[in-house]
Short mmCIF file of C-alpha atoms and ligand atoms in Angstrom, two decimals:
data_model
loop_
_atom_site.label_atom_id
_atom_site.label_comp_id
_atom_site.label_asym_id
_atom_site.label_seq_id
_atom_site.Cartn_x
_atom_site.Cartn_y
_atom_site.Cartn_z
CA UNK A 19 21.06 -37.78 -39.41
CA UNK A 20 18.73 -37.82 -36.42
CA UNK A 21 18.68 -40.97 -34.27
CA UNK A 22 21.48 -43.43 -35.14
CA UNK A 23 20.89 -46.59 -37.22
CA UNK A 24 22.50 -48.58 -34.42
CA UNK A 25 20.01 -47.19 -31.83
CA UNK A 26 17.18 -47.95 -34.21
CA UNK A 27 18.41 -51.49 -34.85
CA UNK A 28 18.54 -52.20 -31.17
CA UNK A 29 15.41 -50.45 -30.19
CA UNK A 30 12.77 -50.91 -32.89
CA UNK A 31 12.48 -54.70 -32.73
CA UNK A 32 11.69 -54.63 -29.02
CA UNK A 33 9.49 -51.54 -29.06
CA UNK A 34 6.08 -53.44 -29.32
CA UNK A 35 7.17 -55.48 -26.17
CA UNK A 36 8.28 -52.34 -24.37
CA UNK A 37 5.07 -50.56 -25.16
CA UNK A 38 3.08 -53.61 -23.87
CA UNK A 39 5.25 -53.92 -20.68
CA UNK A 40 5.61 -50.27 -19.65
CA UNK A 41 2.69 -48.65 -21.55
CA UNK A 42 3.26 -45.36 -23.51
CA UNK A 43 4.32 -42.57 -23.64
CA UNK A 44 7.94 -42.82 -22.47
CA UNK A 45 11.38 -41.35 -23.28
CA UNK A 46 14.00 -43.96 -23.78
CA UNK A 47 17.76 -43.29 -23.80
CA UNK A 48 20.55 -45.30 -25.34
CA UNK A 49 23.51 -45.97 -22.86
CA UNK A 50 25.73 -47.30 -25.74
CA UNK A 51 25.19 -44.20 -27.82
CA UNK A 52 25.75 -41.81 -24.88
CA UNK A 53 28.95 -43.60 -23.95
CA UNK A 54 30.19 -43.63 -27.53
CA UNK A 55 29.62 -39.88 -27.90
CA UNK A 56 31.24 -39.20 -24.53
CA UNK A 57 34.27 -41.27 -25.37
CA UNK A 58 34.56 -39.64 -28.85
CA UNK A 59 34.58 -36.22 -27.06
CA UNK A 60 37.25 -37.22 -24.55
CA UNK A 61 39.38 -38.63 -27.35
CA UNK A 62 38.89 -35.70 -29.64
CA UNK A 63 40.32 -33.36 -27.05
CA UNK A 64 42.96 -35.71 -25.52
CA UNK A 65 45.63 -33.44 -27.00
CA UNK A 66 44.76 -30.62 -24.49
CA UNK A 67 46.17 -31.58 -21.12
CA UNK A 68 43.43 -31.47 -18.40
CA UNK A 69 40.50 -31.40 -20.87
CA UNK A 70 37.26 -32.12 -19.07
CA UNK A 71 33.58 -32.02 -20.10
CA UNK A 72 31.16 -30.79 -17.44
CA UNK A 73 27.84 -32.19 -18.53
CA UNK A 74 25.07 -29.55 -18.52
CA UNK A 75 22.75 -31.18 -16.02
CA UNK A 76 19.71 -29.25 -17.21
CA UNK A 77 19.68 -31.06 -20.50
CA UNK A 78 18.80 -34.47 -18.99
CA UNK A 79 18.69 -34.34 -15.23
CA UNK A 80 18.32 -38.01 -14.53
CA UNK A 81 20.35 -39.68 -11.89
CA UNK A 82 21.08 -42.83 -13.95
CA UNK A 83 22.25 -40.73 -16.82
CA UNK A 84 24.47 -38.64 -14.53
CA UNK A 85 26.02 -41.88 -13.25
CA UNK A 86 27.03 -42.67 -16.79
CA UNK A 87 28.47 -39.13 -17.17
CA UNK A 88 30.52 -39.39 -14.02
CA UNK A 89 31.77 -42.82 -15.13
CA UNK A 90 32.89 -41.14 -18.42
CA UNK A 91 35.01 -38.79 -16.25
CA UNK A 92 32.77 -35.83 -16.78
CA UNK A 93 31.97 -33.22 -14.18
CA UNK A 94 28.72 -31.39 -13.96
CA UNK A 95 27.50 -27.91 -14.90
CA UNK A 96 24.79 -26.84 -12.53
CA UNK A 97 22.80 -23.68 -11.93
CA UNK A 98 20.25 -24.52 -9.24
CA UNK A 99 20.12 -26.22 -5.86
CA UNK A 100 18.33 -29.31 -7.16
CA UNK A 101 20.94 -29.81 -9.89
CA UNK A 102 23.64 -29.46 -7.28
CA UNK A 103 21.88 -32.11 -5.09
CA UNK A 104 21.55 -34.42 -8.10
CA UNK A 105 25.21 -34.07 -8.99
CA UNK A 106 26.29 -34.86 -5.46
CA UNK A 107 23.94 -37.81 -5.28
CA UNK A 108 26.10 -39.48 -7.95
CA UNK A 109 29.25 -38.67 -6.06
CA UNK A 110 30.44 -35.43 -7.60
CA UNK A 111 32.22 -33.06 -5.15
CA UNK A 112 34.38 -29.92 -5.26
CA UNK A 113 35.94 -29.36 -8.70
CA UNK A 114 33.72 -31.98 -10.23
CA UNK A 115 30.95 -29.38 -10.18
CA UNK A 116 30.85 -25.97 -11.95
CA UNK A 117 28.07 -23.65 -10.62
CA UNK A 118 27.26 -21.51 -13.58
CA UNK A 119 24.17 -19.68 -12.23
CA UNK A 120 22.82 -16.23 -12.93
CA UNK A 121 20.75 -13.85 -10.82
CA UNK A 122 21.80 -16.06 -7.92
CA UNK A 123 20.52 -15.81 -4.34
CA UNK A 124 22.67 -16.02 -1.22
CA UNK A 125 20.86 -19.19 -0.26
CA UNK A 126 22.08 -20.72 -3.44
CA UNK A 127 25.67 -19.60 -2.87
CA UNK A 128 25.57 -20.97 0.67
CA UNK A 129 24.27 -24.27 -0.73
CA UNK A 130 26.91 -24.36 -3.51
CA UNK A 131 29.73 -23.80 -0.99
CA UNK A 132 28.55 -26.46 1.44
CA UNK A 133 29.06 -30.23 1.20
CA UNK A 134 32.49 -30.09 -0.56
CA UNK A 135 31.76 -26.91 -2.45
CA UNK A 136 32.16 -26.59 -6.21
CA UNK A 137 33.79 -24.15 -8.70
CA UNK A 138 31.91 -20.91 -8.53
CA UNK A 139 31.47 -19.33 -11.97
CA UNK A 140 30.31 -15.78 -11.29
CA UNK A 141 27.92 -14.03 -13.65
CA UNK A 142 28.75 -10.50 -12.50
CA UNK A 143 31.41 -8.35 -10.94
CA UNK A 144 28.98 -7.17 -8.18
CA UNK A 145 29.03 -10.67 -6.88
CA UNK A 146 32.61 -10.49 -5.70
CA UNK A 147 31.35 -8.51 -2.72
CA UNK A 148 28.39 -10.75 -2.05
CA UNK A 149 29.60 -14.37 -2.23
CA UNK A 150 29.45 -15.53 1.41
CA UNK A 151 32.86 -17.27 1.56
CA UNK A 152 35.08 -16.05 -1.25
CA UNK A 153 36.68 -19.23 -2.62
CA UNK A 154 40.33 -19.88 -3.55
CA UNK A 155 39.26 -20.74 -7.13
CA UNK A 156 37.01 -18.48 -9.01
CA UNK A 157 35.73 -18.29 -12.56
CA UNK A 158 33.87 -15.55 -14.43
CA UNK A 159 31.35 -15.84 -17.24
CA UNK A 160 32.37 -13.46 -20.00
CA UNK A 161 29.91 -11.66 -22.28
CA UNK A 162 31.68 -10.34 -25.45
CA UNK A 163 28.94 -7.94 -26.12
CA UNK A 164 29.37 -6.24 -29.58
CA UNK A 165 32.75 -8.05 -30.01
CA UNK A 166 30.87 -11.25 -31.09
CA UNK A 167 27.72 -11.88 -32.98
CA UNK A 168 25.88 -14.63 -31.18
CA UNK A 169 24.49 -17.43 -33.30
CA UNK A 170 20.85 -17.35 -34.39
CA UNK A 171 19.45 -19.35 -31.51
CA UNK A 172 21.13 -17.80 -28.62
CA UNK A 173 20.81 -14.32 -29.86
CA UNK A 174 22.85 -11.09 -29.74
CA UNK A 175 25.32 -11.01 -26.77
CA UNK A 176 24.53 -7.33 -26.24
CA UNK A 177 20.97 -8.31 -25.38
CA UNK A 178 21.91 -11.35 -23.21
CA UNK A 179 21.48 -11.01 -19.46
CA UNK A 180 24.48 -13.25 -18.85
CA UNK A 181 28.09 -12.54 -17.92
CA UNK A 182 30.59 -9.90 -17.24
CA UNK A 183 31.18 -7.13 -19.81
CA UNK A 184 34.52 -6.94 -21.65
CA UNK A 185 35.46 -3.68 -19.81
CA UNK A 186 34.84 -5.29 -16.40
CA UNK A 187 36.77 -8.48 -16.86
CA UNK A 188 40.28 -7.41 -15.74
CA UNK A 189 38.76 -5.60 -12.76
CA UNK A 190 36.88 -8.77 -11.82
CA UNK A 191 40.14 -10.64 -11.50
CA UNK A 192 41.86 -7.87 -9.73
CA UNK A 193 39.09 -7.51 -7.13
CA UNK A 194 38.95 -11.32 -6.70
CA UNK A 195 42.70 -11.31 -6.01
CA UNK A 196 42.19 -8.57 -3.44
CA UNK A 197 39.65 -10.87 -1.75
CA UNK A 198 42.43 -13.54 -1.46
CA UNK A 199 41.69 -15.73 -4.42
CA UNK A 200 44.80 -17.42 -5.93
CA UNK A 201 43.33 -19.55 -8.69
CA UNK A 202 41.20 -18.27 -11.66
CA UNK A 203 39.14 -19.51 -14.59
CA UNK A 204 37.19 -18.03 -17.43
CA UNK A 205 33.97 -19.06 -19.04
CA UNK A 206 31.67 -18.06 -21.89
CA UNK A 207 28.55 -19.43 -23.64
CA UNK A 208 27.75 -17.73 -26.85
CA UNK A 209 26.25 -20.45 -29.04
CA UNK A 210 23.42 -22.82 -28.92
CA UNK A 211 22.80 -25.82 -31.19
CA UNK A 212 25.65 -24.63 -33.44
CA UNK A 213 26.68 -27.15 -36.12
CA UNK A 214 29.31 -24.87 -37.68
CA UNK A 215 32.36 -25.88 -35.73
CA UNK A 216 34.39 -22.82 -36.77
CA UNK A 217 32.11 -20.69 -34.53
CA UNK A 218 33.24 -22.76 -31.58
CA UNK A 219 36.88 -22.50 -32.67
CA UNK A 220 36.49 -18.72 -32.59
CA UNK A 221 35.14 -18.93 -29.08
CA UNK A 222 38.27 -20.79 -27.96
CA UNK A 223 40.48 -18.26 -29.68
CA UNK A 224 38.59 -15.43 -28.00
CA UNK A 225 39.07 -17.06 -24.53
CA UNK A 226 42.81 -17.58 -25.17
CA UNK A 227 43.16 -13.90 -26.27
CA UNK A 228 41.55 -12.94 -22.97
CA UNK A 229 43.82 -15.29 -21.06
CA UNK A 230 46.77 -13.33 -22.60
CA UNK A 231 45.11 -10.06 -21.74
CA UNK A 232 44.63 -11.06 -17.98
CA UNK A 233 48.32 -12.21 -17.92
CA UNK A 234 49.55 -9.00 -19.39
CA UNK A 235 47.39 -6.72 -17.22
CA UNK A 236 47.60 -8.51 -13.87
CA UNK A 237 50.30 -11.25 -14.17
CA UNK A 238 47.50 -13.76 -13.56
CA UNK A 239 47.74 -17.11 -15.34
CA UNK A 240 44.34 -18.46 -15.81
CA UNK A 241 44.05 -22.10 -14.77
CA UNK A 242 41.14 -23.02 -17.19
CA UNK A 243 39.00 -21.63 -19.95
CA UNK A 244 35.50 -23.12 -20.31
CA UNK A 245 34.13 -22.79 -23.90
CA UNK A 246 30.54 -23.52 -22.74
CA UNK A 247 28.08 -25.80 -24.47
CA UNK A 248 26.10 -25.13 -27.52
CA UNK A 249 27.48 -27.87 -29.78
CA UNK A 250 24.72 -28.62 -32.21
CA UNK A 251 23.19 -31.86 -33.53
CA UNK A 252 21.25 -32.48 -36.78
CA UNK A 253 17.62 -32.65 -36.05
CA UNK A 254 16.67 -32.85 -39.69
CA UNK A 255 17.70 -35.81 -41.88
CA UNK A 256 19.32 -33.55 -44.49
CA UNK A 257 21.47 -31.64 -41.87
CA UNK A 258 25.13 -32.41 -41.51
CA UNK A 259 26.64 -33.22 -38.07
CA UNK A 260 29.10 -31.00 -36.45
CA UNK A 261 32.63 -32.06 -37.46
CA UNK A 262 33.97 -32.77 -33.94
CA UNK A 263 37.38 -34.05 -35.18
CA UNK A 264 38.10 -30.98 -37.26
CA UNK A 265 36.98 -28.77 -34.35
CA UNK A 266 39.16 -30.48 -31.84
CA UNK A 267 42.15 -30.40 -34.20
CA UNK A 268 41.93 -26.68 -34.70
CA UNK A 269 41.31 -25.88 -31.05
CA UNK A 270 44.19 -28.15 -29.94
CA UNK A 271 46.38 -26.28 -32.38
CA UNK A 272 45.32 -22.93 -30.76
CA UNK A 273 46.26 -24.22 -27.38
CA UNK A 274 49.57 -25.50 -28.60
CA UNK A 275 50.36 -22.11 -30.19
CA UNK A 276 49.38 -20.38 -27.04
CA UNK A 277 51.69 -22.52 -24.94
CA UNK A 278 54.63 -21.92 -27.14
CA UNK A 279 54.04 -18.09 -27.19
CA UNK A 280 53.26 -17.70 -23.47
CA UNK A 281 55.10 -20.48 -21.69
CA UNK A 282 51.80 -21.66 -20.13
CA UNK A 283 48.38 -22.71 -21.23
CA UNK A 284 45.12 -22.98 -19.37
CA UNK A 285 43.15 -26.32 -19.36
CA UNK A 286 40.15 -26.46 -21.53
CA UNK A 287 36.74 -27.27 -20.22
CA UNK A 288 33.43 -27.64 -21.99
CA UNK A 289 29.87 -28.01 -20.73
CA UNK A 290 27.97 -29.64 -23.53
CA UNK A 291 24.44 -30.96 -22.91
CA UNK A 292 22.67 -31.55 -26.15
CA UNK A 293 25.65 -32.91 -28.08
CA UNK A 294 26.17 -35.65 -25.57
CA UNK A 295 22.65 -37.05 -25.07
CA UNK A 296 20.34 -35.29 -27.59
CA UNK A 297 20.41 -37.85 -30.33
CA UNK A 298 20.52 -40.79 -27.90
CA UNK A 299 16.94 -40.44 -26.74
CA UNK A 300 13.52 -40.60 -28.32
CA UNK A 301 9.90 -40.18 -27.16
CA UNK A 302 7.68 -43.17 -27.83
CA UNK A 303 4.01 -42.52 -28.09
CA UNK A 304 0.88 -44.20 -29.43
CA UNK A 305 -1.52 -42.87 -31.94
CA UNK A 306 -4.98 -42.80 -30.23
CA UNK A 307 -7.13 -40.52 -32.43
CA UNK A 308 -7.43 -39.67 -36.09
CA UNK A 309 -9.34 -36.48 -37.03
CA UNK A 310 -10.18 -34.98 -40.39
CA UNK A 311 -11.29 -31.52 -40.50
CA UNK A 312 -9.52 -28.71 -42.42
CA UNK A 313 -6.41 -30.66 -41.80
CA UNK A 314 -5.63 -34.35 -41.00
CA UNK A 315 -4.72 -34.77 -37.41
CA UNK A 316 -3.18 -37.59 -35.61
CA UNK A 317 -3.65 -37.43 -31.85
CA UNK A 318 -0.97 -39.29 -29.72
CA UNK A 319 -0.94 -40.17 -26.03
CA UNK A 320 1.99 -37.75 -25.22
CA UNK A 321 1.72 -33.97 -25.34
CA UNK A 322 3.99 -30.98 -24.94
CA UNK A 323 4.37 -31.78 -21.22
CA UNK A 324 6.79 -34.42 -22.54
CA UNK A 325 8.56 -32.40 -25.18
CA UNK A 326 8.29 -28.59 -25.38
CA UNK A 327 10.80 -27.83 -28.17
CA UNK A 328 8.37 -27.95 -31.11
CA UNK A 329 5.89 -25.66 -29.38
CA UNK A 330 8.52 -23.38 -27.85
CA UNK A 331 10.98 -23.04 -30.72
CA UNK A 332 9.03 -24.40 -33.69
CA UNK A 333 11.72 -27.10 -33.59
CA UNK A 334 11.73 -29.98 -36.05
CA UNK A 335 11.85 -33.47 -34.53
CA UNK A 336 11.93 -36.37 -36.97
CA UNK A 337 9.23 -39.01 -36.59
CA UNK A 338 9.16 -42.65 -37.51
CA UNK A 339 6.06 -44.77 -37.51
CA UNK A 340 7.05 -48.15 -36.20
CA UNK A 341 6.76 -50.85 -38.88
CA UNK A 342 6.02 -48.36 -41.61
CA UNK A 343 9.61 -46.86 -41.96
CA UNK A 344 9.80 -48.00 -45.55
CA UNK A 345 6.21 -47.12 -46.69
CA UNK A 346 5.68 -44.06 -48.90
CA UNK A 347 5.02 -40.98 -46.97
CA UNK A 348 1.63 -40.50 -48.74
CA UNK A 349 -0.22 -38.56 -46.03
CA UNK A 350 0.18 -34.99 -44.54
CA UNK A 351 -0.53 -34.77 -40.86
CA UNK A 352 -0.35 -32.55 -37.88
CA UNK A 353 0.75 -34.73 -34.99
CA UNK A 354 -0.87 -33.39 -31.86
CA UNK A 355 -1.02 -33.80 -28.10
CA UNK A 356 -3.99 -33.19 -25.88
CA UNK A 357 -3.15 -29.75 -24.28
CA UNK A 358 -5.57 -26.87 -24.83
CA UNK A 359 -2.87 -24.92 -26.65
CA UNK A 360 -2.92 -25.04 -30.42
CA UNK A 361 0.89 -25.18 -30.49
CA UNK A 362 0.72 -28.48 -28.81
CA UNK A 363 1.96 -30.22 -31.97
CA UNK A 364 4.92 -32.47 -32.43
CA UNK A 365 4.79 -31.95 -36.17
CA UNK A 366 3.00 -29.62 -38.50
CA UNK A 367 2.06 -30.54 -42.01
CA UNK A 368 4.45 -33.52 -41.91
CA UNK A 369 4.55 -36.04 -44.71
CA UNK A 370 4.19 -39.48 -42.99
CA UNK A 371 2.92 -42.99 -44.00
CA UNK A 372 -0.75 -43.59 -43.27
CA UNK A 373 -1.34 -43.81 -39.54
CA UNK A 374 -4.04 -45.63 -37.69
CA UNK A 375 -4.96 -45.83 -34.07
CA UNK A 376 -2.56 -48.02 -32.13
CA UNK A 377 0.46 -47.19 -34.33
CA UNK A 378 3.56 -46.45 -32.35
CA UNK A 379 5.35 -43.19 -33.20
CA UNK A 380 8.97 -42.63 -32.39
CA UNK A 381 9.91 -38.89 -32.01
CA UNK A 382 13.57 -38.55 -32.42
CA UNK A 383 16.34 -36.55 -30.58
CA UNK A 384 14.60 -36.06 -27.23
CA UNK A 385 17.68 -36.95 -25.19
CA UNK A 386 18.43 -33.30 -24.24
CA UNK A 387 15.99 -30.47 -23.30
CA UNK A 388 13.11 -32.99 -23.70
CA UNK A 389 11.71 -34.51 -20.53
CA UNK A 390 13.70 -31.85 -18.62
CA UNK A 391 11.63 -29.03 -19.93
CA UNK A 392 8.34 -30.70 -19.15
CA UNK A 393 5.67 -29.05 -17.08
CA UNK A 394 2.21 -29.77 -15.60
CA UNK A 395 0.23 -27.06 -17.27
CA UNK A 396 -3.40 -28.06 -17.98
CA UNK A 397 -3.05 -31.04 -15.56
CA UNK A 398 -0.86 -32.77 -18.06
CA UNK A 399 1.88 -34.95 -16.40
CA UNK A 400 5.49 -35.83 -17.39
CA UNK A 401 6.01 -39.39 -18.73
CA UNK A 402 8.41 -42.05 -17.52
CA UNK A 403 12.01 -42.41 -18.61
CA UNK A 404 13.64 -45.65 -19.62
CA UNK A 405 17.28 -46.61 -20.29
CA UNK A 406 18.32 -49.12 -22.93
CA UNK A 407 21.35 -50.61 -21.28
CA UNK A 408 24.49 -51.68 -23.23
CA UNK A 409 23.58 -55.34 -22.46
CA UNK A 410 20.19 -54.93 -24.19
CA UNK A 411 18.16 -54.82 -20.94
CA UNK A 412 15.78 -51.91 -20.38
CA UNK A 413 15.40 -50.18 -17.05
CA UNK A 414 12.82 -47.73 -15.71
CA UNK A 415 15.02 -44.80 -14.53
CA UNK A 416 12.19 -42.50 -13.59
CA UNK A 417 8.44 -43.24 -13.21
CA UNK A 418 5.75 -41.29 -14.84
CA UNK A 419 4.23 -38.55 -12.75
CA UNK A 420 0.83 -39.42 -11.13
CA UNK A 421 -2.18 -37.49 -10.23
CA UNK A 422 -1.00 -37.71 -6.56
CA UNK A 423 2.22 -35.95 -7.58
CA UNK A 424 0.08 -33.14 -9.11
CA UNK A 425 -1.72 -32.68 -5.89
CA UNK A 426 1.24 -33.05 -3.53
CA UNK A 427 1.80 -29.29 -3.04
CA UNK A 428 -1.64 -29.16 -1.27
CA UNK A 429 -0.12 -31.14 1.53
CA UNK A 430 0.96 -28.44 3.87
CA UNK A 431 0.50 -27.06 7.32
CA UNK A 432 -2.28 -24.46 7.39
CA UNK A 433 -0.74 -21.01 7.64
CA UNK A 434 -3.09 -18.09 7.96
CA UNK A 435 -1.70 -14.51 8.21
CA UNK A 436 -3.87 -11.88 9.86
CA UNK A 437 -2.43 -8.40 9.42
CA UNK A 438 -2.08 -6.65 12.89
CA UNK A 439 -3.87 -3.51 11.63
CA UNK A 440 -2.39 -0.17 12.88
C1 PLP G 17 22.09 -24.68 -21.31
C2 PLP G 17 23.57 -24.52 -21.04
C3 PLP G 17 24.56 -25.39 -21.48
C4 PLP G 17 24.24 -26.55 -22.37
O1 PLP G 17 23.82 -26.22 -23.60
P1 PLP G 17 23.78 -27.24 -24.85
O2 PLP G 17 23.09 -26.49 -25.94
O3 PLP G 17 22.79 -28.29 -24.28
O4 PLP G 17 25.05 -27.77 -25.03
C5 PLP G 17 25.86 -25.19 -21.13
N1 PLP G 17 26.19 -24.09 -20.32
C6 PLP G 17 25.31 -23.22 -19.85
C7 PLP G 17 25.76 -22.09 -19.03
C8 PLP G 17 23.94 -23.38 -20.19
O5 PLP G 17 23.07 -22.50 -19.77
#
């Protein structure tokens, strides 16, 4: 199922009022749903001592959402300076933050290490010589290469720019120890939107095998393994949800076995984005044009600046037409935005009830990699974000961009360079 029945039941009755009060388009997120999923995750892995989720900030980088995450006990997975700032704005410091960057500049490392620092998760062995202040706790991102087939979405690990190769991993820990580090972690990210939980169990097994390898080669006991994000959600009504309970049970058993066999076990960390917030957000937009040419088009007041996934990945996002949920889907539409790009379509040849101008469309599952991926191409601006609080009130948690925002980068001190000419 896409959006939960509970979210629908609480949202749909007030949507006409919300549309009148705030205008459309907007993304709206469900605090109750986010909290329920977060608590479900914490509970599922409570059998692994020290389990912690580091929310992948890039999925929904909104301060009010991160406050909820921090309240759930989560840390933050960041990979840029603005993401570090955002995490610190909600109070995260030090080991609350994992900096999983790649192709990182020294400026970024300096920023990451200032203001209480964070856990550095290095993407390459060459960085051991480059990190300005080598920390006491270091983690490496592992790329299994041909040892693992990536899932369809993330692609083949051999072609991925990320991570340390298998043959480099032991050396990476050895060199780090030579630089004075005493605490170590291990990370990988080999799946994206994966609903087959057994794939994630295999990732945990792979990281535990490597933990044993590092212990055997160097005597180092890794403090944590981070299985990455990539837990999938069903975007289509007929798709099954990932079986979190079964996954947690099998992974917990792997950790228990490892502990009995080795006399220690690392903590398990995770950095899910989509799974935590994806289903708990939707994009609300109004039909403003109907066009009949070779196909039937419904033009809405949002466009791909609000949600890139359909254009970028041909991704399916379920659509409800408010008040017409139970009518027969007797029409076939392309639901389109206003960008001068033909892939600016929220749905292609979708069966929907008849739509007229003024109808409110709810595009499901925009709580992760939705607003966050937006852009300003073609002078199209990003919409506002709202939060449906657990008490039923609705709060504006980020305003829509304005034309002034679009022009703000023209406010600068004139700077003309005249080459000296030799
Ligand atoms: C994007 C990303 C995530 C989150 O991925 P989801 O599919 O949203 O769970 C986690 N870790 C890293 C390193 C990422 O780049």
